[in-house]
Amino acid sequence: MTTAMGAALRRIQLGNALSAFGNGFTVPFLFVYVARVRDLGANTAGVVLATFAVAALAVLPFIGRLIDRRGPQSVAVAGAVAAAVGSMGLGLAASEPPVIAAAGVLGAGMAAIQPALATLIVWCSTPLTRSRAFATQFFLGNLGLGIGGLLGGLLVDASAAASFVRLFAIDAVMFLALGSAVATVRLERTPVFDGPVPTVGERLGDTGRWRSLLGDRAMVQLCVLGFVMFFACYGQFESGLSAFAVDVARISPSMLGVALAANTAAIVLAQFVVLKLVEWRRRSRVIALVGLVWTVAWCAAGAAGLVPGGQAVGVTAIISAYALFGLGEAMLSPTVAPLVADLAPPTALGQYNSAFSLVKQLALAVGPAVGGLLAGAGLYGTYIATLIVCSLGITALALRLGKRLTAQQDNPLRATVAGASVPAPRAASSDEVITAA
């Protein structure tokens, strides 16, 4: 990695951390703000939360095209500006239509930022440094979100709308800080191309890109795997799992905050230890191990409602489950996003990142709905059993995916070391780098 690439990557990581820090001021309090502070009711708050997902699903199919045509910098900057406008709009809106409209702008902006940042990180890294780069992004994002949430809790006053306006203003400023950081990144060439970034004329059209992506069996399998992963973990935190913890395990709502803190702490404390353990191992097998870790987590959560012993047992089981989810997340951060990048052709990197973000958003929309329905019906045994099956499915799907990956895609470090003793011809080496990226 060159000095310029390293400086650009540090700037991008700083911007990402600042935006996550700003999110921490608003995300934990959004439902309360809309429903109670603005007195718009729980139904409107639910519509606002749903609007985020709908907006993301609406723009993501087109974001990949923009990234590949215009470059990730311009898309990330535009997304940051839109997110800042949406966040400030939420803080100032006092009636239902403006609140929903602002949520849509914020959701669309954040949806644009995610694949654009992922593409920038790929541009500023090499196949050998990519896992560490994405692990650092995930670490800083969670650290920023946690610190922002703690400070937001100190500043907020549920009886004063002005205190929430202040929180949304901080969030908006941090989005603008991200946009400024990305806008000042300067890279004339990327490590995934032998020459300059391909021009518009050299790229495939929309139909060709989607046809190529859907014809990539490994990428399709990774998308299916990604949907199950996000459904089984992130999609349950704010719906089925929290309802199960309160209704069945009988823990207090305040202890849910402790459990979420345990999840964040597990990520922050374990991230770089986990990175050292997994970066030399095959990505498919690391993902398979995550499925087993999450199986244990769901079994622990289920035990909270089955094992007698009072509230202490339930609290311990639920906190342990959240911590295990965090451990699995720390294992995925240096694994999944770099794998998406290494599967993508150079001219469709934005398309691949956007497609995987779309899969994530679908899972985050379906997961809470399914979890909420099962919880609302009181089918908690079915709920836990379903998530255990999904977690075991992650393991099975990951092992199956591993059979389709090349050695370079499954672990660039091991493949590079294995091939170091037998240098390949110059042209073959170049082709391999392009394919892997």
Short mmCIF file of N, CA, C and O in Angstrom, two decimals, residues 111-209:
data_model
loop_
_atom_site.label_atom_id
_atom_site.label_comp_id
_atom_site.label_asym_id
_atom_site.label_seq_id
_atom_site.Cartn_x
_atom_site.Cartn_y
_atom_site.Cartn_z
N ALA A 111 -28.30 4.99 2.74
CA ALA A 111 -28.19 3.84 1.83
C ALA A 111 -27.14 4.09 0.77
O ALA A 111 -26.45 3.15 0.33
N ALA A 112 -27.01 5.33 0.32
CA ALA A 112 -25.99 5.65 -0.68
C ALA A 112 -24.59 5.62 -0.09
O ALA A 112 -23.62 5.23 -0.76
N ILE A 113 -24.48 6.02 1.16
CA ILE A 113 -23.16 6.10 1.80
C ILE A 113 -22.52 4.73 1.94
O ILE A 113 -21.32 4.55 1.68
N GLN A 114 -23.29 3.72 2.33
CA GLN A 114 -22.71 2.43 2.68
C GLN A 114 -21.94 1.77 1.54
O GLN A 114 -20.75 1.46 1.70
N PRO A 115 -22.54 1.53 0.37
CA PRO A 115 -21.76 0.89 -0.70
C PRO A 115 -20.67 1.80 -1.25
O PRO A 115 -19.64 1.31 -1.73
N ALA A 116 -20.88 3.12 -1.20
CA ALA A 116 -19.85 4.04 -1.69
C ALA A 116 -18.61 3.98 -0.81
O ALA A 116 -17.47 3.94 -1.30
N LEU A 117 -18.81 3.95 0.51
CA LEU A 117 -17.67 3.83 1.42
C LEU A 117 -16.97 2.49 1.25
O LEU A 117 -15.74 2.41 1.29
N ALA A 118 -17.76 1.43 1.08
CA ALA A 118 -17.15 0.10 0.88
C ALA A 118 -16.28 0.10 -0.37
O ALA A 118 -15.18 -0.47 -0.37
N THR A 119 -16.75 0.75 -1.43
CA THR A 119 -15.97 0.81 -2.66
C THR A 119 -14.71 1.64 -2.46
O THR A 119 -13.62 1.28 -2.94
N LEU A 120 -14.81 2.75 -1.73
CA LEU A 120 -13.64 3.57 -1.46
C LEU A 120 -12.59 2.81 -0.65
O LEU A 120 -11.39 2.93 -0.89
N ILE A 121 -13.04 2.03 0.31
CA ILE A 121 -12.10 1.25 1.12
C ILE A 121 -11.37 0.23 0.25
O ILE A 121 -10.17 -0.01 0.41
N VAL A 122 -12.09 -0.36 -0.70
CA VAL A 122 -11.44 -1.29 -1.63
C VAL A 122 -10.40 -0.54 -2.48
O VAL A 122 -9.29 -1.02 -2.68
N TRP A 123 -10.75 0.65 -2.95
CA TRP A 123 -9.83 1.44 -3.76
C TRP A 123 -8.57 1.81 -2.97
O TRP A 123 -7.50 1.97 -3.56
N CYS A 124 -8.71 1.97 -1.67
CA CYS A 124 -7.59 2.44 -0.83
C CYS A 124 -6.88 1.29 -0.11
O CYS A 124 -6.14 1.52 0.85
N SER A 125 -7.14 0.07 -0.53
CA SER A 125 -6.50 -1.09 0.09
C SER A 125 -6.07 -2.06 -0.99
O SER A 125 -6.38 -1.88 -2.17
N THR A 126 -5.38 -3.09 -0.58
CA THR A 126 -5.00 -4.18 -1.48
C THR A 126 -5.68 -5.46 -0.98
O THR A 126 -6.18 -5.50 0.15
N PRO A 127 -5.70 -6.51 -1.79
CA PRO A 127 -6.30 -7.75 -1.30
C PRO A 127 -5.69 -8.25 0.01
O PRO A 127 -6.38 -8.88 0.80
N LEU A 128 -4.41 -7.90 0.25
CA LEU A 128 -3.76 -8.38 1.47
C LEU A 128 -4.09 -7.53 2.69
O LEU A 128 -3.99 -7.99 3.82
N THR A 129 -4.48 -6.26 2.48
CA THR A 129 -4.77 -5.37 3.61
C THR A 129 -6.27 -5.12 3.77
O THR A 129 -6.67 -4.41 4.69
N ARG A 130 -7.08 -5.68 2.90
CA ARG A 130 -8.51 -5.35 2.86
C ARG A 130 -9.26 -5.82 4.10
O ARG A 130 -10.13 -5.11 4.62
N SER A 131 -8.95 -6.99 4.60
CA SER A 131 -9.65 -7.50 5.78
C SER A 131 -9.43 -6.58 6.97
O SER A 131 -10.37 -6.25 7.71
N ARG A 132 -8.20 -6.14 7.17
CA ARG A 132 -7.91 -5.23 8.28
C ARG A 132 -8.61 -3.90 8.09
O ARG A 132 -9.10 -3.30 9.06
N ALA A 133 -8.69 -3.42 6.85
CA ALA A 133 -9.35 -2.14 6.59
C ALA A 133 -10.84 -2.21 6.95
O ALA A 133 -11.38 -1.30 7.58
N PHE A 134 -11.51 -3.28 6.54
CA PHE A 134 -12.93 -3.39 6.86
C PHE A 134 -13.16 -3.67 8.34
O PHE A 134 -14.15 -3.21 8.91
N ALA A 135 -12.26 -4.41 8.97
CA ALA A 135 -12.38 -4.64 10.41
C ALA A 135 -12.25 -3.32 11.16
O ALA A 135 -12.96 -3.06 12.15
N THR A 136 -11.33 -2.47 10.72
CA THR A 136 -11.15 -1.17 11.35
C THR A 136 -12.39 -0.30 11.18
O THR A 136 -12.82 0.39 12.11
N GLN A 137 -12.98 -0.34 9.97
CA GLN A 137 -14.21 0.42 9.75
C GLN A 137 -15.31 -0.02 10.71
O GLN A 137 -16.00 0.80 11.31
N PHE A 138 -15.48 -1.32 10.85
CA PHE A 138 -16.52 -1.85 11.73
C PHE A 138 -16.25 -1.49 13.19
O PHE A 138 -17.15 -1.09 13.93
N PHE A 139 -14.99 -1.60 13.59
CA PHE A 139 -14.60 -1.27 14.96
C PHE A 139 -14.89 0.20 15.27
O PHE A 139 -15.52 0.53 16.28
N LEU A 140 -14.42 1.09 14.40
CA LEU A 140 -14.61 2.52 14.64
C LEU A 140 -16.09 2.90 14.57
O LEU A 140 -16.54 3.77 15.33
N GLY A 141 -16.84 2.25 13.68
CA GLY A 141 -18.27 2.54 13.60
C GLY A 141 -18.99 2.19 14.88
O GLY A 141 -19.80 2.97 15.39
N ASN A 142 -18.71 1.02 15.43
CA ASN A 142 -19.36 0.62 16.68
C ASN A 142 -18.89 1.45 17.87
O ASN A 142 -19.69 1.80 18.75
N LEU A 143 -17.59 1.77 17.89
CA LEU A 143 -17.08 2.61 18.97
C LEU A 143 -17.73 3.99 18.92
O LEU A 143 -18.17 4.52 19.95
N GLY A 144 -17.79 4.58 17.72
CA GLY A 144 -18.41 5.89 17.59
C GLY A 144 -19.88 5.87 17.96
O GLY A 144 -20.38 6.77 18.64
N LEU A 145 -20.59 4.82 17.52
CA LEU A 145 -22.01 4.70 17.83
C LEU A 145 -22.23 4.58 19.34
O LEU A 145 -23.13 5.21 19.90
N GLY A 146 -21.39 3.78 20.00
CA GLY A 146 -21.53 3.60 21.44
C GLY A 146 -21.26 4.88 22.22
O GLY A 146 -22.01 5.24 23.13
N ILE A 147 -20.19 5.58 21.87
CA ILE A 147 -19.85 6.83 22.57
C ILE A 147 -20.92 7.88 22.31
O ILE A 147 -21.34 8.61 23.23
N GLY A 148 -21.37 7.98 21.06
CA GLY A 148 -22.43 8.93 20.74
C GLY A 148 -23.71 8.65 21.52
O GLY A 148 -24.36 9.58 22.00
N GLY A 149 -24.05 7.36 21.65
CA GLY A 149 -25.24 7.00 22.41
C GLY A 149 -25.14 7.39 23.88
O GLY A 149 -26.10 7.88 24.47
N LEU A 150 -23.96 7.17 24.46
CA LEU A 150 -23.77 7.54 25.87
C LEU A 150 -23.88 9.05 26.07
O LEU A 150 -24.55 9.52 26.99
N LEU A 151 -23.23 9.83 25.19
CA LEU A 151 -23.29 11.28 25.32
C LEU A 151 -24.69 11.80 25.01
O LEU A 151 -25.17 12.74 25.66
N GLY A 152 -25.36 11.18 24.04
CA GLY A 152 -26.72 11.59 23.72
C GLY A 152 -27.66 11.38 24.91
O GLY A 152 -28.53 12.21 25.17
N GLY A 153 -27.46 10.28 25.63
CA GLY A 153 -28.27 10.03 26.81
C GLY A 153 -28.08 11.07 27.89
O GLY A 153 -29.00 11.37 28.65
N LEU A 154 -26.90 11.65 27.96
CA LEU A 154 -26.63 12.70 28.95
C LEU A 154 -27.23 14.04 28.54
O LEU A 154 -27.59 14.86 29.41
N LEU A 155 -27.35 14.28 27.23
CA LEU A 155 -27.84 15.57 26.74
C LEU A 155 -29.35 15.63 26.58
O LEU A 155 -29.94 16.71 26.63
N VAL A 156 -29.97 14.48 26.37
CA VAL A 156 -31.39 14.47 26.02
C VAL A 156 -32.27 14.74 27.23
O VAL A 156 -31.95 14.36 28.36
N ASP A 157 -33.37 15.41 26.96
CA ASP A 157 -34.39 15.69 27.97
C ASP A 157 -35.74 15.45 27.32
O ASP A 157 -36.16 16.20 26.43
N ALA A 158 -36.41 14.38 27.75
CA ALA A 158 -37.66 13.98 27.10
C ALA A 158 -38.74 15.03 27.20
O ALA A 158 -39.72 15.00 26.45
N SER A 159 -38.61 15.97 28.12
CA SER A 159 -39.63 17.01 28.28
C SER A 159 -39.34 18.26 27.45
O SER A 159 -40.14 19.19 27.43
N ALA A 160 -38.19 18.28 26.76
CA ALA A 160 -37.80 19.47 26.00
C ALA A 160 -37.46 19.07 24.57
O ALA A 160 -36.45 18.40 24.33
N ALA A 161 -38.28 19.51 23.62
CA ALA A 161 -38.01 19.18 22.21
C ALA A 161 -36.71 19.79 21.74
O ALA A 161 -36.03 19.25 20.86
N ALA A 162 -36.32 20.92 22.33
CA ALA A 162 -35.09 21.60 21.91
C ALA A 162 -33.86 20.72 22.12
O ALA A 162 -32.89 20.80 21.35
N SER A 163 -33.88 19.87 23.14
CA SER A 163 -32.73 19.00 23.39
C SER A 163 -32.58 17.97 22.26
O SER A 163 -31.46 17.60 21.89
N PHE A 164 -33.70 17.54 21.69
CA PHE A 164 -33.63 16.61 20.57
C PHE A 164 -33.19 17.31 19.29
O PHE A 164 -32.49 16.72 18.47
N VAL A 165 -33.60 18.57 19.13
CA VAL A 165 -33.13 19.34 17.98
C VAL A 165 -31.61 19.42 18.02
O VAL A 165 -30.92 19.30 16.99
N ARG A 166 -31.06 19.59 19.21
CA ARG A 166 -29.61 19.65 19.37
C ARG A 166 -28.96 18.33 18.95
O ARG A 166 -27.92 18.33 18.28
N LEU A 167 -29.58 17.22 19.31
CA LEU A 167 -29.03 15.91 18.95
C LEU A 167 -29.02 15.72 17.44
O LEU A 167 -28.03 15.24 16.86
N PHE A 168 -30.12 16.07 16.78
CA PHE A 168 -30.19 15.91 15.33
C PHE A 168 -29.24 16.87 14.62
O PHE A 168 -28.71 16.55 13.55
N ALA A 169 -29.02 18.04 15.21
CA ALA A 169 -28.06 18.99 14.63
C ALA A 169 -26.65 18.41 14.69
O ALA A 169 -25.86 18.54 13.73
N ILE A 170 -26.31 17.77 15.81
CA ILE A 170 -24.99 17.13 15.93
C ILE A 170 -24.85 16.03 14.88
O ILE A 170 -23.81 15.91 14.22
N ASP A 171 -25.89 15.24 14.72
CA ASP A 171 -25.87 14.17 13.72
C ASP A 171 -25.66 14.74 12.32
O ASP A 171 -24.85 14.22 11.53
N ALA A 172 -26.36 15.82 12.00
CA ALA A 172 -26.22 16.44 10.68
C ALA A 172 -24.81 16.96 10.45
O ALA A 172 -24.22 16.78 9.37
N VAL A 173 -24.23 17.58 11.46
CA VAL A 173 -22.85 18.09 11.34
C VAL A 173 -21.87 16.95 11.12
O VAL A 173 -20.92 17.06 10.32
N MET A 174 -22.08 15.82 11.78
CA MET A 174 -21.17 14.69 11.60
C MET A 174 -21.29 14.08 10.21
O MET A 174 -20.30 13.61 9.64
N PHE A 175 -22.49 14.10 9.65
CA PHE A 175 -22.63 13.64 8.26
C PHE A 175 -21.86 14.56 7.31
O PHE A 175 -21.21 14.11 6.37
N LEU A 176 -21.94 15.87 7.56
CA LEU A 176 -21.19 16.81 6.73
C LEU A 176 -19.69 16.63 6.91
O LEU A 176 -18.92 16.82 5.96
N ALA A 177 -19.28 16.25 8.13
CA ALA A 177 -17.86 15.96 8.35
C ALA A 177 -17.41 14.76 7.54
O ALA A 177 -16.31 14.75 6.96
N LEU A 178 -18.28 13.74 7.46
CA LEU A 178 -17.98 12.59 6.61
C LEU A 178 -17.85 13.02 5.15
O LEU A 178 -16.91 12.63 4.45
N GLY A 179 -18.81 13.83 4.68
CA GLY A 179 -18.75 14.30 3.30
C GLY A 179 -17.49 15.08 3.00
O GLY A 179 -16.87 14.91 1.94
N SER A 180 -17.07 15.92 3.95
CA SER A 180 -15.85 16.70 3.76
C SER A 180 -14.62 15.81 3.72
O SER A 180 -13.72 16.02 2.90
N ALA A 181 -14.59 14.80 4.59
CA ALA A 181 -13.44 13.89 4.63
C ALA A 181 -13.32 13.13 3.32
O ALA A 181 -12.23 13.00 2.75
N VAL A 182 -14.45 12.64 2.80
CA VAL A 182 -14.42 11.87 1.56
C VAL A 182 -14.09 12.77 0.38
O VAL A 182 -13.34 12.38 -0.53
N ALA A 183 -14.63 13.99 0.38
CA ALA A 183 -14.43 14.89 -0.75
C ALA A 183 -12.96 15.28 -0.93
O ALA A 183 -12.52 15.61 -2.04
N THR A 184 -12.20 15.25 0.16
CA THR A 184 -10.80 15.66 0.09
C THR A 184 -9.84 14.49 -0.18
O THR A 184 -8.62 14.70 -0.20
N VAL A 185 -10.39 13.28 -0.35
CA VAL A 185 -9.54 12.14 -0.69
C VAL A 185 -9.07 12.28 -2.14
O VAL A 185 -9.86 12.59 -3.03
N ARG A 186 -7.80 12.04 -2.37
CA ARG A 186 -7.25 12.16 -3.71
C ARG A 186 -6.54 10.87 -4.10
O ARG A 186 -5.51 10.52 -3.53
N LEU A 187 -7.13 10.15 -5.06
CA LEU A 187 -6.51 8.94 -5.60
C LEU A 187 -6.64 8.97 -7.12
O LEU A 187 -7.75 8.98 -7.64
N GLU A 188 -5.53 8.99 -7.82
CA GLU A 188 -5.57 8.98 -9.27
C GLU A 188 -5.73 7.57 -9.83
O GLU A 188 -6.27 7.36 -10.89
N ARG A 189 -5.21 6.59 -9.11
CA ARG A 189 -5.30 5.19 -9.53
C ARG A 189 -5.76 4.36 -8.35
O ARG A 189 -5.65 4.78 -7.20
N THR A 190 -6.31 3.19 -8.64
CA THR A 190 -6.74 2.30 -7.59
C THR A 190 -5.92 1.03 -7.63
O THR A 190 -5.43 0.63 -8.68
N PRO A 191 -5.74 0.35 -6.49
CA PRO A 191 -4.93 -0.85 -6.46
C PRO A 191 -5.55 -2.04 -7.16
O PRO A 191 -4.89 -3.04 -7.36
N VAL A 192 -6.83 -1.95 -7.55
CA VAL A 192 -7.47 -3.11 -8.17
C VAL A 192 -7.38 -3.07 -9.68
O VAL A 192 -7.81 -4.00 -10.35
N PHE A 193 -6.88 -1.98 -10.25
CA PHE A 193 -6.75 -1.89 -11.69
C PHE A 193 -5.28 -1.78 -12.09
O PHE A 193 -4.47 -1.20 -11.38
N ASP A 194 -4.94 -2.30 -13.25
CA ASP A 194 -3.60 -2.13 -13.77
C ASP A 194 -3.40 -0.72 -14.33
O ASP A 194 -2.30 -0.23 -14.43
N GLY A 195 -4.48 -0.08 -14.78
CA GLY A 195 -4.41 1.26 -15.32
C GLY A 195 -5.37 2.16 -14.59
O GLY A 195 -5.85 1.84 -13.51
N PRO A 196 -5.68 3.33 -15.16
CA PRO A 196 -6.63 4.24 -14.52
C PRO A 196 -8.00 3.60 -14.37
O PRO A 196 -8.33 2.63 -15.04
N VAL A 197 -8.82 4.21 -13.53
CA VAL A 197 -10.18 3.70 -13.34
C VAL A 197 -10.89 3.70 -14.69
O VAL A 197 -10.80 4.67 -15.43
N PRO A 198 -11.59 2.62 -15.05
CA PRO A 198 -12.24 2.55 -16.36
C PRO A 198 -13.18 3.72 -16.60
O PRO A 198 -13.86 4.17 -15.70
N THR A 199 -13.23 4.19 -17.84
CA THR A 199 -14.10 5.29 -18.20
C THR A 199 -15.52 4.79 -18.36
O THR A 199 -15.79 3.59 -18.38
N VAL A 200 -16.45 5.75 -18.51
CA VAL A 200 -17.86 5.38 -18.65
C VAL A 200 -18.07 4.46 -19.83
O VAL A 200 -18.82 3.49 -19.79
N GLY A 201 -17.38 4.73 -20.93
CA GLY A 201 -17.57 3.93 -22.13
C GLY A 201 -17.09 2.51 -22.00
O GLY A 201 -17.49 1.64 -22.76
N GLU A 202 -16.22 2.26 -21.02
CA GLU A 202 -15.67 0.92 -20.85
C GLU A 202 -16.52 0.06 -19.93
O GLU A 202 -16.24 -1.11 -19.72
N ARG A 203 -17.57 0.65 -19.35
CA ARG A 203 -18.36 -0.10 -18.38
C ARG A 203 -19.57 -0.72 -19.05
O ARG A 203 -20.09 -0.23 -20.06
N LEU A 204 -20.07 -1.76 -18.43
CA LEU A 204 -21.27 -2.41 -18.95
C LEU A 204 -22.49 -1.54 -18.70
O LEU A 204 -22.53 -0.73 -17.78
N GLY A 205 -23.55 -1.75 -19.47
CA GLY A 205 -24.81 -1.08 -19.19
C GLY A 205 -25.50 -1.72 -18.00
O GLY A 205 -25.05 -2.73 -17.45
N ASP A 206 -26.63 -1.12 -17.58
CA ASP A 206 -27.35 -1.62 -16.40
C ASP A 206 -27.73 -3.08 -16.55
O ASP A 206 -27.50 -3.90 -15.67
N THR A 207 -28.34 -3.41 -17.71
CA THR A 207 -28.80 -4.78 -17.91
C THR A 207 -27.64 -5.75 -17.90
O THR A 207 -27.71 -6.83 -17.29
N GLY A 208 -26.54 -5.36 -18.55
CA GLY A 208 -25.39 -6.22 -18.59
C GLY A 208 -24.78 -6.46 -17.23
O GLY A 208 -24.37 -7.58 -16.91
N ARG A 209 -24.75 -5.42 -16.40
CA ARG A 209 -24.17 -5.58 -15.06
C ARG A 209 -25.01 -6.50 -14.20
O ARG A 209 -24.50 -7.36 -13.51
#
